[in-house]
Amino acid sequence: MSRIATVFAALKAEGRAALIPFVEAYDPSRETSLTLLHGMAANGADIIEIGMPFTDPMADGPTIQAAGRRGLLAGATLRGTLGLVEEFRRENNHTPLVLMGYLNPILSYGVAAFCADAARLGVDGLIVVDLPTEEADLLLPDASKNGLDVIRLVAPTTSDARLPLVLAGSSGFVYYVSITGITGTRTASAADLARDIPRIRAATDLPIAVGFGVRTPEQAAVVAQHADGAIVASALIETLVRENVDAVLRDVKALAEGVHGARQAA
Amino acid sequence: MNTALPNTLRNGPDGRGRFGEFGGRFVAETLMPLILELEAAYEAAKADPSFQAELDYYLKHYVGRPSAMWHAERLSRELGGAKIYFKRDELNHTGAHKINNCLGQILLAKRMGKTRIIAETGAGQHGVATATVCALFGLPCTVYMGAVDVERQKPNVFRMKLLGAEVVPVSSGAATLKDAMNDAMRDWVANVRDTFYIIGTAAGPHPYPAMVRDFQCVIGEEAKAQMLEAEGRLPDVAVAAIGGGSNAIGLFHPFLDDKSVRLIGVEAAGKGLETSEHAASLSKGRPGVLHGNRTYLLQDDDGQILEAHSISAGLDYPGIGPEHSWLHEIGRVEYVAATDKEALDAFQLCTRTEGIIPALEPSHALAHVSKIAPQMGKDEIILMNLCGRGDKDIFAVAKHLGVEL
């Protein structure tokens, strides 16, 4: 079983949801990212998303845009991000890592070489924001050959009729973009989630994680009552900018408590 | 003359929105259903004669089409070679070819029941054209424009505001056209239900490259008929400037199957192709994915997009429409480049010999014309798309010539 499937199976057995925090690679330094990865794993992160910096992150709000710029200024490259994963894996072989980013750096690296290197160095899944299902044949064969999960985005605009098409070939979990908008802006309400998540459940057996606009332990707890995982990115980056690494880990711990306690409380 | 040949080059894109390997629909899932809805709406509009009739009405009575074709005699004499004709799309209402496309798209937006319009703009010509059609149809309009371009294109910013548009300066990245397009996409993804995004160039996710091309083909179709009437034959060479490539594809497309017509696209070489400050995606870039399509891009070894440079804000884009990438690879169109300096010289040459102040964008095309015309015979014909007028550029030109206004 893959690391991602193992984590979700264990959480399911415990009746809990997953906390999935986000780290933008090299923001503002490689060392910070490595410290955050280990610290998040130690403070309740079940899976960690690593952002691959790109000059033109079209689906991201100002917070992640700025994080990507700082990462690039600090010398982030796709090869460097894979190196970060490799170093993390020397000490942690259990926390699943999902790379999230945009297609062009992957194309530039070479899709086949990237999938092979990513899998070999310890990446578990890929989220490529600007690769919709219509274009996914560009990535799927190499990803599946190397055992990488391709995690699909589902949006509020994805119709019921379209869901099976979007989910075809996806594995690991489903990433529900809970709002129409960019990252770190609006937040979906409990009522929105109560309406939307069952619609996706009807179309897949995969776990469903919710992202875009999940900021506080309370919001993460609401997500955990409806879905199988909560993804938190912009709020943690803002904490990193405003305070420091320790404050981010404090927030991760609080978020983890919110997510993990949610179903017992409900 | 417009009969499609069995092996026509005019059938693209395919069902996936691709021209050869280029094009496609590389957008986030949130936008994908909208892109598909737009494609279906556009196909239905294309098949509806009343849509074309409505568009023709506005093109004739509002834009002033057909635009003239002008035999630039003094310029031809001065260059001492080929006979040069200008397709005068700078005479259109709003002063550039951009309005051809804006009218088509806003009529489509109305058909789709959309109530809000957004656009990106570089030089401001597309922004002005979009703000204009929004004023005409009474729709609210938001234009994203790089903060650097807001500064260097002040007259157009003021025009847009007078027309009732909100102009949002974009300060991310290099604060030029590419960044404006990113923010327009971000707006669209946040306002999917009511908003129509009028893309100004023949790039972006399918169906935009094909749709913009179709709306701009009026340039080439008119020019072809006008040339046949004036000279009884087709031109030997057709030349157009290329940023994203909408005026060029509009001129070239109706000639693609006419093998005798040499087609030349002129990219912006900025401070020189040997420097890092240019906007020549085909000459110096390689294929990648940006803004929803696979095409030639200026990028570094890691696939990060590089900033483009050109004296002309309208050419200052690190990509190019996907159909141009394909036409480049199959060799049907030649792509060359002209520097800032060459464009400035051409700008002055045109103004002096023809009494026409061209925009800096077509000045790049004219720079190439002035290189090839002297080598051609007096019975040979060059058709150049004079796609915009230069009023907006006089401040920038004055600055480069060391003149204080």
XYZ file of C-alpha atoms in Angstrom:
671
model
C 0.000 0.000 0.000
C 1.263 3.523 -0.792
C 2.154 5.895 2.039
C -0.932 8.011 1.274
C -3.303 5.023 1.292
C -1.704 3.736 4.495
C -2.255 7.045 6.287
C -5.879 7.363 5.208
C -6.591 3.727 6.123
C -5.139 4.248 9.609
C -7.071 7.499 10.106
C -10.255 5.849 8.938
C -9.770 3.060 11.466
C -9.385 5.710 14.165
C -12.367 7.703 12.892
C -10.277 10.775 12.240
C -9.518 13.114 9.375
C -6.103 14.170 8.071
C -4.354 17.485 8.524
C -2.432 18.398 5.387
C -0.287 21.512 5.843
C 1.631 23.166 3.021
C 5.227 24.293 2.703
C 6.405 26.383 -0.228
C 9.835 25.032 -1.094
C 12.736 27.371 -0.260
C 10.461 30.013 1.307
C 12.445 31.883 2.384
C 15.312 29.352 2.456
C 15.944 25.664 1.877
C 16.839 25.231 5.539
C 13.527 26.766 6.681
C 11.608 24.357 4.462
C 13.456 21.343 5.820
C 12.871 22.472 9.418
C 9.183 23.019 8.664
C 8.785 19.593 7.056
C 10.241 17.772 10.044
C 8.482 20.054 12.532
C 5.096 19.639 10.851
C 5.459 15.855 10.821
C 6.267 15.965 14.535
C 3.324 18.261 15.337
C 0.436 16.376 13.850
C 0.696 16.723 10.072
C -0.592 13.526 8.496
C 0.485 14.383 4.948
C 2.534 17.374 3.796
C 2.128 19.293 0.577
C 5.235 20.914 -0.852
C 4.688 23.819 -3.229
C 6.968 23.877 -6.268
C 7.668 27.569 -6.894
C 6.645 28.915 -10.300
C 6.875 32.421 -11.707
C 3.239 32.473 -12.824
C 1.027 30.704 -10.286
C -2.328 31.503 -11.880
C -4.521 29.783 -9.285
C -2.807 31.284 -6.264
C -3.635 34.331 -4.225
C -1.172 36.997 -3.066
C 0.180 34.944 -0.126
C 1.322 31.914 -2.118
C 2.422 34.132 -5.023
C 4.760 35.942 -2.644
C 5.951 32.665 -1.116
C 6.819 31.372 -4.584
C 8.734 34.534 -5.399
C 10.739 34.234 -2.169
C 11.419 30.586 -2.972
C 12.678 31.418 -6.451
C 14.823 34.236 -5.070
C 16.326 31.729 -2.634
C 17.299 29.584 -5.619
C 14.462 27.060 -5.761
C 14.400 24.807 -8.801
C 12.451 21.627 -9.388
C 15.675 19.673 -8.926
C 16.278 21.522 -5.653
C 12.780 20.726 -4.425
C 13.350 17.031 -5.151
C 16.612 17.312 -3.215
C 14.651 18.650 -0.265
C 12.408 15.579 -0.386
C 15.450 13.330 -0.569
C 16.957 14.911 2.532
C 13.660 14.766 4.455
C 13.326 11.067 3.644
C 16.675 10.272 5.279
C 14.991 10.846 8.632
C 11.313 10.329 7.871
C 10.103 7.415 5.827
C 6.447 7.483 6.819
C 4.920 10.964 6.260
C 3.487 11.151 2.735
C 4.717 14.059 0.626
C 2.689 15.535 -2.189
C 4.221 18.011 -4.632
C 1.890 20.744 -5.796
C 2.589 23.197 -8.570
C 2.302 24.057 -12.237
C 3.078 22.115 -15.354
C 5.829 24.085 -17.069
C 8.744 23.327 -14.731
C 7.790 19.631 -14.987
C 7.727 19.802 -18.789
C 11.061 21.560 -18.716
C 12.551 18.828 -16.485
C 11.019 16.169 -18.730
C 7.867 14.374 -17.591
C 9.379 10.864 -17.631
C 12.580 11.888 -15.843
C 10.637 13.930 -13.301
C 8.260 11.112 -12.392
C 11.105 8.616 -12.094
C 13.240 10.945 -9.948
C 10.334 12.083 -7.783
C 9.284 8.517 -6.993
C 12.862 7.370 -6.365
C 13.554 10.261 -3.980
C 10.407 9.743 -1.904
C 7.550 11.783 -3.394
C 4.152 10.093 -3.048
C 1.775 12.198 -5.085
C 1.492 15.066 -7.547
C -0.996 17.899 -7.861
C -0.557 19.816 -11.081
C -2.926 22.752 -10.958
C -2.984 23.613 -14.656
C -3.320 20.044 -15.897
C -7.052 19.314 -16.153
C -8.309 15.866 -17.007
C -8.513 16.839 -20.694
C -4.703 17.137 -20.811
C -3.781 14.578 -18.156
C -2.560 11.932 -20.619
C 0.594 13.987 -20.669
C 1.415 12.927 -17.092
C -0.652 9.870 -16.128
C 1.331 7.100 -17.848
C 4.686 8.152 -16.343
C 3.173 8.869 -12.930
C 1.451 5.508 -12.677
C 4.475 3.643 -14.047
C 6.423 5.065 -11.098
C 3.706 4.540 -8.505
C 3.012 8.246 -8.008
C -0.538 9.221 -7.103
C -2.021 11.873 -9.375
C -4.321 13.876 -7.151
C -7.130 15.605 -8.981
C -8.707 18.919 -8.220
C -12.489 19.018 -8.100
C -14.148 22.454 -8.005
C -17.611 23.803 -7.217
C -17.952 24.306 -10.976
C -17.345 20.607 -11.668
C -20.786 19.230 -12.552
C -22.042 15.803 -11.496
C -21.878 14.757 -15.122
C -18.238 15.815 -15.311
C -17.097 14.250 -12.019
C -16.426 10.728 -13.362
C -14.313 12.200 -16.150
C -12.310 14.347 -13.726
C -11.766 11.454 -11.337
C -10.721 8.960 -14.021
C -7.111 8.001 -13.386
C -6.907 9.823 -10.073
C -5.539 8.101 -6.999
C -4.368 8.921 -3.471
C -7.095 11.362 -2.560
C -9.344 13.947 -4.166
C -8.527 17.610 -3.586
C -11.750 19.581 -3.305
C -11.201 23.250 -4.141
C -14.019 24.387 -1.900
C -14.536 27.851 -3.372
C -14.510 29.408 -6.826
C -11.441 31.558 -6.500
C -7.752 31.608 -5.786
C -5.937 30.259 -2.731
C -6.160 32.011 0.607
C -9.133 34.224 -0.135
C -12.668 33.054 0.608
C -13.737 30.250 2.955
C -16.468 27.694 2.279
C -19.183 27.451 4.939
C -20.255 24.276 6.748
C -23.450 24.393 4.691
C -21.422 24.557 1.455
C -19.425 21.505 2.504
C -22.509 19.594 3.636
C -23.904 20.163 0.147
C -20.736 19.572 -1.883
C -18.860 16.705 -0.239
C -21.625 14.072 -0.567
C -21.827 14.903 -4.266
C -18.163 13.936 -4.669
C -18.473 10.911 -2.356
C -21.120 9.549 -4.684
C -18.571 9.551 -7.488
C -15.489 8.111 -5.772
C -14.215 5.805 -3.043
C -11.083 7.913 -2.619
C -10.640 10.075 0.504
C -11.616 13.721 -0.021
C -9.469 16.561 1.284
C -10.636 20.172 1.269
C -8.408 23.130 0.525
C -8.522 26.836 -0.450
C -9.637 29.092 2.407
C -9.147 26.725 5.373
C -7.356 28.932 7.908
C -8.213 28.295 11.562
C -8.476 25.189 13.795
C -12.239 25.843 13.933
C -12.544 25.914 10.139
C -10.326 22.840 9.874
C -12.580 21.072 12.390
C -15.647 21.916 10.305
C -13.916 20.502 7.241
C -12.987 17.348 9.164
C -16.632 16.739 10.040
C -17.500 16.522 6.359
C -14.363 15.454 4.553
C -11.352 13.187 5.121
C -8.704 15.861 5.237
C -8.121 19.588 5.630
C -5.420 21.368 3.616
C -4.003 24.568 5.115
C -1.545 26.711 3.191
C -1.893 30.505 3.041
C -2.630 30.914 6.774
C 0.586 29.064 7.672
C 2.648 31.082 5.212
C 1.246 34.269 6.712
C 2.303 33.077 10.161
C 5.780 32.322 8.840
C 6.065 35.814 7.366
C 4.595 37.548 10.408
C 6.317 35.437 13.065
C 8.635 32.459 12.625
C 8.982 28.710 12.183
C 8.048 27.965 15.819
C 4.812 29.919 15.427
C 3.965 27.912 12.294
C 4.494 24.666 14.194
C 2.340 25.998 17.047
C -0.428 26.659 14.480
C 0.037 23.224 12.893
C -0.386 21.619 16.298
C -3.571 23.594 16.981
C -4.902 22.751 13.519
C -4.098 19.070 14.077
C -6.004 19.107 17.353
C -8.942 20.751 15.609
C -8.944 18.213 12.791
C -8.280 15.141 14.874
C -10.826 15.991 17.572
C -13.539 17.048 15.169
C -15.478 13.838 14.765
C -15.469 12.948 18.458
C -16.775 16.445 19.174
C -19.414 16.238 16.475
C -9.951 32.020 -53.911
C -11.221 30.983 -50.492
C -11.888 27.394 -51.498
C -10.365 25.139 -48.898
C -7.731 22.901 -50.429
C -7.761 19.207 -49.579
C -4.507 19.777 -47.694
C -5.510 23.139 -46.283
C -3.584 24.701 -43.434
C -6.744 26.462 -42.287
C -8.570 23.585 -40.578
C -6.960 23.852 -37.153
C -7.299 23.425 -34.286
C -8.293 19.791 -33.725
C -10.933 18.635 -31.230
C -8.528 19.122 -28.328
C -7.806 22.675 -29.356
C -4.396 21.827 -30.770
C -2.454 23.096 -33.715
C -0.012 20.235 -34.152
C 1.514 19.939 -30.691
C 0.546 23.443 -29.660
C -2.488 24.943 -27.970
C -4.720 22.838 -25.736
C -6.513 23.731 -22.513
C -4.132 23.951 -19.572
C -6.326 25.563 -16.945
C -7.362 24.718 -13.401
C -10.436 22.532 -13.024
C -12.470 25.488 -11.718
C -12.184 27.116 -15.155
C -12.435 23.993 -17.287
C -16.250 23.774 -17.289
C -16.361 27.451 -18.325
C -13.910 26.899 -21.135
C -16.058 24.050 -22.417
C -19.208 26.172 -22.111
C -17.489 28.970 -24.030
C -16.414 26.580 -26.762
C -19.953 25.271 -27.185
C -21.385 28.801 -27.202
C -18.837 29.943 -29.772
C -19.500 26.966 -32.050
C -23.235 27.695 -31.875
C -22.682 31.400 -32.607
C -20.425 30.603 -35.557
C -23.129 28.426 -37.048
C -25.787 31.111 -36.554
C -26.000 33.519 -39.511
C -27.647 36.140 -37.308
C -24.515 36.295 -35.136
C -22.266 37.022 -38.110
C -24.828 39.526 -39.442
C -24.847 41.356 -36.119
C -21.054 41.389 -36.008
C -20.894 42.658 -39.610
C -23.293 45.454 -38.730
C -21.085 46.721 -35.911
C -17.881 46.246 -37.893
C -19.269 48.368 -40.715
C -21.125 51.109 -38.866
C -19.229 51.324 -35.593
C -15.656 50.278 -36.406
C -15.692 51.675 -39.933
C -14.745 48.551 -41.835
C -13.567 47.699 -44.347
C -10.358 49.502 -43.452
C -8.521 51.060 -46.372
C -5.565 49.533 -48.151
C -3.023 52.205 -48.957
C -0.286 52.173 -51.569
C 2.622 53.755 -49.681
C 4.228 55.304 -52.741
C 6.701 57.680 -51.146
C 7.882 55.019 -48.725
C 8.219 52.517 -51.589
C 10.246 55.037 -53.590
C 12.444 55.883 -50.627
C 13.214 52.233 -49.976
C 13.791 51.763 -53.693
C 12.401 48.295 -54.258
C 9.097 46.525 -53.800
C 5.739 48.212 -54.000
C 4.479 48.542 -50.431
C 0.850 48.474 -49.367
C -0.459 49.127 -45.861
C -3.587 47.431 -44.589
C -4.792 50.321 -42.498
C -6.310 48.800 -39.391
C -5.053 51.819 -37.497
C -8.033 53.665 -39.014
C -10.481 51.528 -37.045
C -12.459 53.122 -34.258
C -10.131 53.093 -31.189
C -7.092 53.087 -33.444
C -6.064 49.458 -33.738
C -7.153 46.008 -34.874
C -8.080 44.993 -31.327
C -11.690 46.124 -31.650
C -12.443 43.507 -34.341
C -12.025 40.816 -31.714
C -13.601 42.727 -28.822
C -16.826 43.176 -30.744
C -16.984 39.490 -31.601
C -16.359 38.459 -28.015
C -18.758 40.913 -26.392
C -21.541 39.844 -28.750
C -20.788 36.292 -27.667
C -20.787 37.351 -23.986
C -24.225 38.875 -24.467
C -25.468 35.696 -26.126
C -24.195 33.738 -23.123
C -25.980 36.046 -20.689
C -22.761 37.239 -19.018
C -23.074 40.554 -17.202
C -19.497 41.546 -16.404
C -16.427 41.857 -18.635
C -12.755 41.556 -17.721
C -9.673 41.933 -19.896
C -5.897 42.171 -19.735
C -3.956 44.762 -21.615
C -0.343 45.565 -22.412
C -0.110 48.705 -24.532
C -3.644 49.524 -23.540
C -5.060 49.124 -27.059
C -6.967 45.983 -26.150
C -8.031 47.555 -22.865
C -9.339 50.621 -24.664
C -11.127 48.490 -27.242
C -12.698 46.373 -24.504
C -13.706 49.427 -22.455
C -15.192 50.888 -25.638
C -17.419 47.931 -26.450
C -18.426 47.717 -22.780
C -19.518 51.341 -22.910
C -21.377 50.620 -26.126
C -23.258 47.705 -24.613
C -23.542 49.065 -21.077
C -21.584 46.316 -19.334
C -19.247 46.865 -16.362
C -15.611 46.395 -17.312
C -12.456 45.681 -15.317
C -9.106 45.878 -17.099
C -5.929 44.384 -15.618
C -2.785 46.199 -16.653
C 0.797 45.833 -15.457
C 1.823 48.733 -13.214
C 4.820 49.415 -15.486
C 2.505 49.618 -18.498
C 0.088 51.869 -16.598
C 3.018 54.232 -16.212
C 4.225 54.123 -19.834
C 0.756 54.187 -21.430
C -0.920 56.934 -19.425
C -3.100 58.261 -22.261
C -4.694 54.854 -22.737
C -5.256 54.451 -18.999
C -7.116 57.744 -18.976
C -9.109 56.705 -22.044
C -10.211 53.503 -20.367
C -11.300 55.383 -17.264
C -13.241 57.907 -19.355
C -14.989 54.967 -20.997
C -16.121 53.810 -17.580
C -13.716 50.923 -17.050
C -11.962 50.154 -13.809
C -8.220 49.832 -14.464
C -6.440 47.593 -11.960
C -2.647 48.067 -11.910
C -0.887 44.729 -11.442
C 2.395 44.856 -9.572
C 3.268 41.139 -9.402
C 6.171 39.802 -11.478
C 7.556 42.385 -13.898
C 4.226 44.212 -13.790
C 3.621 43.903 -17.546
C 1.273 42.030 -19.877
C 2.045 38.505 -18.633
C 1.274 39.499 -15.054
C -1.893 41.323 -16.098
C -3.038 38.110 -17.778
C -2.343 36.116 -14.594
C -4.501 38.482 -12.571
C -7.286 38.492 -15.146
C -7.327 34.672 -14.949
C -7.456 34.923 -11.138
C -10.403 37.308 -11.352
C -12.172 34.959 -13.743
C -11.714 31.931 -11.490
C -13.249 33.934 -8.612
C -16.200 35.216 -10.664
C -17.051 32.278 -12.848
C -20.812 32.636 -12.981
C -21.287 36.139 -14.363
C -17.962 37.120 -15.904
C -16.739 36.903 -19.504
C -12.992 37.213 -20.055
C -12.216 38.986 -23.345
C -8.677 37.834 -24.165
C -6.984 40.242 -26.549
C -4.504 38.057 -28.330
C -4.631 34.755 -30.164
C -3.376 32.857 -27.117
C -4.826 31.350 -23.950
C -6.762 28.109 -23.552
C -8.802 26.750 -26.466
C -11.132 28.131 -27.875
C -9.511 31.557 -27.488
C -6.682 31.199 -30.047
C -9.123 30.010 -32.722
C -11.845 32.470 -31.747
C -9.571 35.521 -31.700
C -8.094 34.425 -35.019
C -11.522 34.043 -36.569
C -12.549 37.523 -35.435
C -9.280 39.003 -36.766
C -9.394 37.195 -40.118
C -11.461 40.084 -41.436
C -8.104 41.851 -41.865
C -6.661 39.286 -44.237
C -9.915 38.637 -46.043
C -10.424 42.327 -46.809
C -6.776 42.806 -47.764
C -6.901 39.871 -50.144
C -9.932 41.246 -51.956
C -8.497 44.774 -51.981
C -5.193 43.545 -53.360
C -6.912 41.603 -56.127
C -8.855 44.712 -57.007
C -5.831 47.028 -56.948
C -3.245 44.752 -58.536
C -5.181 41.846 -59.960
C -3.005 39.473 -58.014
C -1.928 38.447 -54.535
C 1.027 40.098 -52.779
C 4.427 38.408 -52.888
C 5.030 39.018 -49.199
C 2.735 39.759 -46.244
C 4.311 41.132 -43.074
C 2.935 41.705 -39.575
C 4.288 42.380 -36.099
C 3.916 39.708 -33.418
C 3.475 39.962 -29.685
C 0.813 37.386 -28.898
C 0.118 37.416 -32.609
C -3.516 38.411 -33.154
C -3.043 40.955 -35.932
C -0.551 38.674 -37.666
C -2.763 35.590 -37.594
C -5.652 37.763 -38.793
C -3.621 38.892 -41.788
C -1.904 35.566 -42.505
C -4.679 33.051 -42.081
C -6.619 33.854 -45.259
C -3.303 33.522 -47.186
C -2.087 30.263 -45.604
C -3.133 28.151 -48.575
C -1.784 30.616 -51.129
C 1.667 29.104 -51.504
C 2.948 32.005 -53.603
C 2.541 34.439 -50.718
C 5.538 34.586 -48.399
C 4.361 35.270 -44.837
C 6.680 36.973 -42.356
C 5.988 37.617 -38.676
C 8.201 40.137 -36.895
C 8.887 39.638 -33.202
C 10.318 42.292 -30.903
C 14.092 41.925 -30.560
C 14.162 44.613 -27.856
C 17.745 45.572 -27.189
C 18.948 42.733 -29.412
C 18.489 38.963 -29.654
C 22.008 38.530 -28.279
C 20.919 40.278 -25.053
C 18.423 38.974 -22.504
C 16.125 41.939 -23.131
C 13.803 40.994 -25.963
C 10.383 39.447 -26.542
C 11.282 36.976 -29.297
C 9.578 33.765 -28.124
C 10.015 31.909 -31.410
C 13.569 33.023 -32.136
C 14.886 32.496 -28.627
C 12.310 30.451 -26.674
C 11.274 26.821 -26.493
C 7.908 25.065 -26.073
C 6.202 25.088 -22.694
C 2.858 25.786 -21.034
C 1.663 29.180 -19.838
C -1.711 30.912 -19.710
C -3.619 27.842 -20.741
C -1.745 26.838 -23.865
C 1.327 24.963 -25.020
C 3.451 27.254 -27.125
C 6.921 28.765 -27.510
C 7.922 30.645 -24.364
C 10.866 32.592 -23.046
C 11.921 30.480 -20.072
C 14.993 29.476 -18.104
C 16.455 25.976 -17.707
C 14.058 25.274 -14.821
C 10.941 26.169 -16.807
C 10.484 29.494 -15.014
C 9.047 32.142 -17.317
C 11.410 34.975 -18.205
C 10.423 38.590 -18.459
C 10.118 39.917 -21.970
C 11.326 43.332 -23.034
C 10.242 45.605 -25.833
C 9.937 49.327 -26.363
C 6.414 48.433 -27.406
C 4.192 47.483 -24.490
C 1.964 45.525 -26.867
C 4.786 43.149 -27.858
C 6.156 42.771 -24.347
C 4.998 39.175 -23.809
C 7.140 36.043 -23.259
C 4.798 33.786 -25.227
C 3.073 33.689 -28.605
C -0.206 32.318 -29.897
C -0.049 28.528 -30.395
C -1.004 28.633 -34.072
C 2.117 30.716 -34.739
C 4.227 28.096 -32.949
C 2.782 25.490 -35.283
C 3.198 27.643 -38.413
C 6.801 28.186 -37.330
C 7.464 24.467 -36.899
C 5.929 23.507 -40.237
C 7.764 26.401 -41.880
C 4.753 28.057 -43.497
C 5.474 31.408 -41.847
C 8.950 32.892 -41.392
C 9.545 34.566 -38.074
C 12.165 37.275 -37.773
C 12.812 40.037 -35.260
C 13.358 43.803 -35.168
C 15.021 45.759 -32.370
C 13.692 48.746 -30.426
C 16.070 50.954 -32.375
C 14.977 49.596 -35.770
C 11.336 50.063 -34.785
C 11.988 53.667 -33.744
C 13.686 54.359 -37.073
C 10.765 52.809 -38.938
C 8.309 54.808 -36.840
C 9.979 58.022 -38.001
C 10.367 56.847 -41.590
C 6.652 56.121 -41.892
C 5.661 59.368 -40.255
C 7.959 61.372 -42.508
C 7.231 59.685 -45.840
C 3.554 58.792 -45.519
C 2.123 61.220 -42.979
C 0.974 58.269 -40.913
C 2.101 57.932 -37.303
C 2.209 54.178 -36.735
C 2.067 52.480 -33.345
C 5.360 51.018 -32.141
C 3.949 47.512 -32.691
C 3.562 47.762 -36.505
C 6.745 49.839 -36.561
C 8.483 46.504 -35.962
C 6.808 45.093 -39.071
C 7.824 48.182 -41.001
C 11.407 47.822 -39.784
C 11.519 44.433 -41.483
C 9.801 45.772 -44.584
C 12.509 48.387 -44.860
C 15.120 45.603 -44.740
C 13.583 43.447 -47.485
C 11.926 45.987 -49.793
C 15.198 47.317 -51.253
C 16.190 43.767 -52.231
C 12.971 43.179 -54.126
C 12.012 44.202 -57.649
C 9.757 47.166 -58.411
C 7.070 44.805 -59.711
C 6.975 42.854 -56.484
C 4.416 43.614 -53.775
C 4.637 43.745 -50.005
C 1.459 43.911 -47.921
C 2.022 45.095 -44.372
C -0.501 45.237 -41.581
C -0.464 48.712 -40.077
C -2.377 47.407 -37.106
C -2.389 50.453 -34.840
C -1.848 54.164 -34.795
C 0.938 55.777 -32.822
C -0.765 58.570 -30.902
C -0.469 56.513 -27.722
C 3.280 56.138 -28.270
C 4.391 59.710 -28.830
C 5.437 60.159 -25.193
C 7.534 57.004 -25.197
C 9.051 57.885 -28.568
C 9.849 61.431 -27.430
C 11.607 60.015 -24.393
C 13.718 57.680 -26.531
C 14.576 60.503 -28.902
C 15.595 62.701 -25.978
C 12.773 65.182 -26.457
C 10.932 66.678 -23.487
C 7.193 67.174 -24.002
